PDB file of C-alpha atoms in Angstrom:
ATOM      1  CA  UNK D   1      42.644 -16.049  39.951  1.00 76.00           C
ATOM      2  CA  UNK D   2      41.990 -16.227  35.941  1.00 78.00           C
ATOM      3  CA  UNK D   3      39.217 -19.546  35.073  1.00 80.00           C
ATOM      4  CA  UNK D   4      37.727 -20.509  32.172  1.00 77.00           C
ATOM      5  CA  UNK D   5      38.811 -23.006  29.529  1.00 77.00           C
ATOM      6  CA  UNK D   6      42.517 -22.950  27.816  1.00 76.00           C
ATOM      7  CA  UNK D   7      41.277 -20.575  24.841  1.00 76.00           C
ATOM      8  CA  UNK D   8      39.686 -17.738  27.880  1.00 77.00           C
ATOM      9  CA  UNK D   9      43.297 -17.909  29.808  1.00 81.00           C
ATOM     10  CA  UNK D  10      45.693 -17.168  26.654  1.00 86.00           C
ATOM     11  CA  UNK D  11      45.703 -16.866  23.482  1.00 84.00           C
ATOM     12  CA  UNK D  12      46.556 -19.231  20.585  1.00 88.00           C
ATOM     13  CA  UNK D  13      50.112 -17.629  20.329  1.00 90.00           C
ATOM     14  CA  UNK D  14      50.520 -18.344  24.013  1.00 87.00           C
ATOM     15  CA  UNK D  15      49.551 -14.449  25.095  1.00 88.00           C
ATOM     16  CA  UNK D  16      47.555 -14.157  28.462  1.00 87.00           C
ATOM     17  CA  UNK D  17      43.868 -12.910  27.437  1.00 85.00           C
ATOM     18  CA  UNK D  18      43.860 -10.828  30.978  1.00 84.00           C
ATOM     19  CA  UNK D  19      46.736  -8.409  31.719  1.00 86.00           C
ATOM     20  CA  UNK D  20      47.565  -5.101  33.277  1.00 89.00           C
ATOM     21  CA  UNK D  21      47.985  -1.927  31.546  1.00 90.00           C
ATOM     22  CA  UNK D  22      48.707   1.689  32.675  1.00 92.00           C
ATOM     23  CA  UNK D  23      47.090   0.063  36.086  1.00 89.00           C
ATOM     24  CA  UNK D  24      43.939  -1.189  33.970  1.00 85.00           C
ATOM     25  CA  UNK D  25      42.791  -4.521  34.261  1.00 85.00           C
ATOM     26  CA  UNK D  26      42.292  -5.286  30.449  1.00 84.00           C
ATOM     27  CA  UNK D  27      40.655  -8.201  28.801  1.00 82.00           C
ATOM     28  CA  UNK D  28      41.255  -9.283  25.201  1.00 83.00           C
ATOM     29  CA  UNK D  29      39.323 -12.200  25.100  1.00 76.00           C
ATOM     30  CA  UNK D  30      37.114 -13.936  22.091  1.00 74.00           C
ATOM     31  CA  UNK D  31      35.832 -16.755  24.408  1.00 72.00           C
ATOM     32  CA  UNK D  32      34.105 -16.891  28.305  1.00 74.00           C
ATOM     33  CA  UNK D  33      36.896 -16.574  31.542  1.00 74.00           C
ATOM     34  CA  UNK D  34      36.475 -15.452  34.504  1.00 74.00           C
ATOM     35  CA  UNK D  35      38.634 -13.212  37.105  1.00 77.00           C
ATOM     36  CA  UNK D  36      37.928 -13.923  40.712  1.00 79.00           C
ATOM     37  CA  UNK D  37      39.156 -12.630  43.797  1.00 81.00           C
ATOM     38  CA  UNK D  38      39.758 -15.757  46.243  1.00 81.00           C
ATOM     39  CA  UNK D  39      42.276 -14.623  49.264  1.00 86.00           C
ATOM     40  CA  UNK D  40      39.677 -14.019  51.200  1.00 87.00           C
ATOM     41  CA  UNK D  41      35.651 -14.208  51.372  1.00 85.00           C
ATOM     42  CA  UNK D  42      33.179 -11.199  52.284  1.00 88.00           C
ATOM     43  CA  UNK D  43      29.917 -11.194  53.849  1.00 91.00           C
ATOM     44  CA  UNK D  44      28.790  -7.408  53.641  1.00 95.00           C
ATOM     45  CA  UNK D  45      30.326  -4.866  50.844  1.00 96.00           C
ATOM     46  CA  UNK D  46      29.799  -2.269  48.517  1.00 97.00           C
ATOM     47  CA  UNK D  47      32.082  -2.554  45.054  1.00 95.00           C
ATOM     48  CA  UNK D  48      32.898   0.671  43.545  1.00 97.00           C
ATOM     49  CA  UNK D  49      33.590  -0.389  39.185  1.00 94.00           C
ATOM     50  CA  UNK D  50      34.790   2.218  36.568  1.00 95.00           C
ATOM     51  CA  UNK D  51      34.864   0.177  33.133  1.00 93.00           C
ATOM     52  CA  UNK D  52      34.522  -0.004  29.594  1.00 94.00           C
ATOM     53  CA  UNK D  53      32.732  -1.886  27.404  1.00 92.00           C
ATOM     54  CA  UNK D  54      33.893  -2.343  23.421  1.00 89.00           C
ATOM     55  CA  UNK D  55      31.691  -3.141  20.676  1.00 91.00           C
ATOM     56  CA  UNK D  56      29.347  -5.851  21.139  1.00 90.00           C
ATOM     57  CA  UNK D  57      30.861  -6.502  24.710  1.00 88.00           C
ATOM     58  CA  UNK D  58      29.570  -8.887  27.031  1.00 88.00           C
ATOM     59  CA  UNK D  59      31.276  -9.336  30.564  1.00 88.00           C
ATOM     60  CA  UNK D  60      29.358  -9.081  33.897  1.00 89.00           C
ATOM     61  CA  UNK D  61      29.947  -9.103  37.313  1.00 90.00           C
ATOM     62  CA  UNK D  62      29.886 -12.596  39.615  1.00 88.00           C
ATOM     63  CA  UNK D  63      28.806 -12.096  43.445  1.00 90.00           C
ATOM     64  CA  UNK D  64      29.019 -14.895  46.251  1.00 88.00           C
ATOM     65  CA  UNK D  65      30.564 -17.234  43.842  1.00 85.00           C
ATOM     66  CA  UNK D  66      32.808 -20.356  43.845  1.00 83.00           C
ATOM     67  CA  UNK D  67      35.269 -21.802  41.523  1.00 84.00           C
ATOM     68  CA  UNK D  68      34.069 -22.977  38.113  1.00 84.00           C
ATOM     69  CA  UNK D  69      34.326 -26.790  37.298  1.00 86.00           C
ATOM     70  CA  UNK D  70      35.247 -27.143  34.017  1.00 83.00           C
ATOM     71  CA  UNK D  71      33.806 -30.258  33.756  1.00 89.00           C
ATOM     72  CA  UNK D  72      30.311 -28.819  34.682  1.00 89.00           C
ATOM     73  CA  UNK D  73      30.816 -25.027  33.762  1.00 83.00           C
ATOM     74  CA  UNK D  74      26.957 -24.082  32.805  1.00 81.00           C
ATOM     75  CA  UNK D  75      26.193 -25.074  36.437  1.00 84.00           C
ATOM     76  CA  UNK D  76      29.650 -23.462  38.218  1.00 84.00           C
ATOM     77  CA  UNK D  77      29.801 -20.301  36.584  1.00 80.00           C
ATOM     78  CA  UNK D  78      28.886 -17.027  38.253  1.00 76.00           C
ATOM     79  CA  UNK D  79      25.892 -16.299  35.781  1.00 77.00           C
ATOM     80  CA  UNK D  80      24.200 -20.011  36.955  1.00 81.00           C
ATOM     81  CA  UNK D  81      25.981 -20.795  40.435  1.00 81.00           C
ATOM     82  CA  UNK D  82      25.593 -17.270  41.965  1.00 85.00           C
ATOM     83  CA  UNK D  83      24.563 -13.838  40.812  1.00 90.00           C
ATOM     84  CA  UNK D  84      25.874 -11.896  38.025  1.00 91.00           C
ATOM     85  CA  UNK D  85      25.179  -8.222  37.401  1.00 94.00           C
ATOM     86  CA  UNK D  86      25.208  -7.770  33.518  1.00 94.00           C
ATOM     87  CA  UNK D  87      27.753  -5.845  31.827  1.00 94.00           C
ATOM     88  CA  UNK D  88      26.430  -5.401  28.026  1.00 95.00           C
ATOM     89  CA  UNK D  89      26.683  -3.576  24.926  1.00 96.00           C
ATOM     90  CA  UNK D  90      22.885  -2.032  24.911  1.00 97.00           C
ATOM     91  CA  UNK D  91      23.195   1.355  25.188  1.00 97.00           C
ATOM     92  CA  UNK D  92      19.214   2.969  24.434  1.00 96.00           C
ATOM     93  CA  UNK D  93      17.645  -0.240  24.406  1.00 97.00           C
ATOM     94  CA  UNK D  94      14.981  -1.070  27.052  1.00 97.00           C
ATOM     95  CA  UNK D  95      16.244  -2.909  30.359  1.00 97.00           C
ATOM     96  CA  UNK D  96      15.094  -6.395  30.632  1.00 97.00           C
ATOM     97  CA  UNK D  97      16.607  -8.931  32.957  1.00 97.00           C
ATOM     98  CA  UNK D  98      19.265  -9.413  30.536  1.00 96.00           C
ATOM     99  CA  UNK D  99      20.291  -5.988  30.432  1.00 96.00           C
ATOM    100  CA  UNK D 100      23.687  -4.066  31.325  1.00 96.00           C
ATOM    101  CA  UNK D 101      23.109  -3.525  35.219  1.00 96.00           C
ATOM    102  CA  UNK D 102      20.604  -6.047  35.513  1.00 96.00           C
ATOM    103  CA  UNK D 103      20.703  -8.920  38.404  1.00 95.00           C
ATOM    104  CA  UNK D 104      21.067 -11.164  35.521  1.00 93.00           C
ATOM    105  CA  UNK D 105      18.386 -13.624  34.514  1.00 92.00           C
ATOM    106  CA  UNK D 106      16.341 -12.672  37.627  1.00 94.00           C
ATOM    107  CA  UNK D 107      16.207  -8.722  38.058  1.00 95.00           C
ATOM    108  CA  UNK D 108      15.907  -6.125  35.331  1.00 97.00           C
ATOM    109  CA  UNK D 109      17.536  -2.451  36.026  1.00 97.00           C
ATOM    110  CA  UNK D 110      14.574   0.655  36.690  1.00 96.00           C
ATOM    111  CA  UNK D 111      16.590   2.029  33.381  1.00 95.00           C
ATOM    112  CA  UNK D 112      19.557   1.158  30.938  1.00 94.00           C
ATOM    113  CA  UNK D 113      22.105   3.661  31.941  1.00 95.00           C
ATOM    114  CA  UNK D 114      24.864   2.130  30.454  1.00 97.00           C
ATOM    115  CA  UNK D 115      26.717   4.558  27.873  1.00 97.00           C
ATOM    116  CA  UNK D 116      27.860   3.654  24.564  1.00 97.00           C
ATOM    117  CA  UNK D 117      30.945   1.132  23.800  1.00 96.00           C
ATOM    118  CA  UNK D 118      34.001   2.908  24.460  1.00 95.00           C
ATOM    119  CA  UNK D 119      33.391   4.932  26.823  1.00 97.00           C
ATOM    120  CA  UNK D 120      33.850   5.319  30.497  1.00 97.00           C
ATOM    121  CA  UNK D 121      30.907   3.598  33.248  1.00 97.00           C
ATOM    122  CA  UNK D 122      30.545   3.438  36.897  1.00 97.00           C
ATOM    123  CA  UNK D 123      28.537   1.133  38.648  1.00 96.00           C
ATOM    124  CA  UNK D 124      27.944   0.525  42.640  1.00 97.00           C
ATOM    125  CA  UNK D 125      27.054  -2.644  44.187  1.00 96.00           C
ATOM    126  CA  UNK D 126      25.757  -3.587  47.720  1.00 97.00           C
ATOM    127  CA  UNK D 127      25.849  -6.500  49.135  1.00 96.00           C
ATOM    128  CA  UNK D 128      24.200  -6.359  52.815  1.00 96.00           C
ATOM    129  CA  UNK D 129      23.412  -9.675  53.588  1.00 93.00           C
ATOM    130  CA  UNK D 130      20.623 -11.723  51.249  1.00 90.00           C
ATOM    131  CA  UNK D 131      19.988  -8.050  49.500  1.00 94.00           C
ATOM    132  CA  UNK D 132      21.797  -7.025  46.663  1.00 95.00           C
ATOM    133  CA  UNK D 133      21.682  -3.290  45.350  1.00 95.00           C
ATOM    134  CA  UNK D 134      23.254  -1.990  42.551  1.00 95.00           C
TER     135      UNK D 134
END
């Protein structure tokens, strides 16, 4: 499911902002959405993510969350509600807890591994319970 306001769905030409190419997810957005997997719930997991970041990207990764409401969305979304694992552009600068890999806002990474924009990352996160690893 794609959430966020009108302007993170589609585009001002009518465009969606999230699509599928050459079996990529891609998104092309200038303003926050969200996509979240709701078929189904999962207590324990690992996540296995290959991405890339562009220049000056800023996306992260929600776990446990809910569905935003839009009419309270600094208290639904995934980086207040839940737990986000940061997905930034700050390749060589020192992790903080606002860092790429970091539990965001609560948990800085040992070390900011994440490569410069454009190319490829991986990152691993486990889930066992109230203990998150990534």
């Amino acid at each position: 499911m794609i959430e966020g306001p009108p302007e993170g769905i589609t585009h001002p030409d009518g465009r969606p902002v999230w699509s599928v190419k050459d079996g990529e997810i891609v998104c092309q957005g200038k303003r926050w959405g969200f996509l979240r997997y709701e078929r189904e719930t999962f207590d324990d997991f690992t996540l296995h993510v290959e991405f890339v970041l562009g220049r000056r990207g800023n996306s992260g990764i929600g776990l446990r969350t809910g569905p935003i409401d839009l009419a309270d969305p600094q208290n639904t979304r995934p980086s207040c509600y839940c737990y986000e694992i940061q997905l930034l552009d700050d390749a060589g600068k020192p992790p903080t807890e606002h860092s790429s890999g970091a539990l965001y806002r609560y948990v800085a990474p040992a070390e900011n591994a994440i490569r410069p924009a454009g190319e490829w990352n991986e990152l691993e996160v486990t889930c066992i319970g109230p203990r998150i690893r990534v």
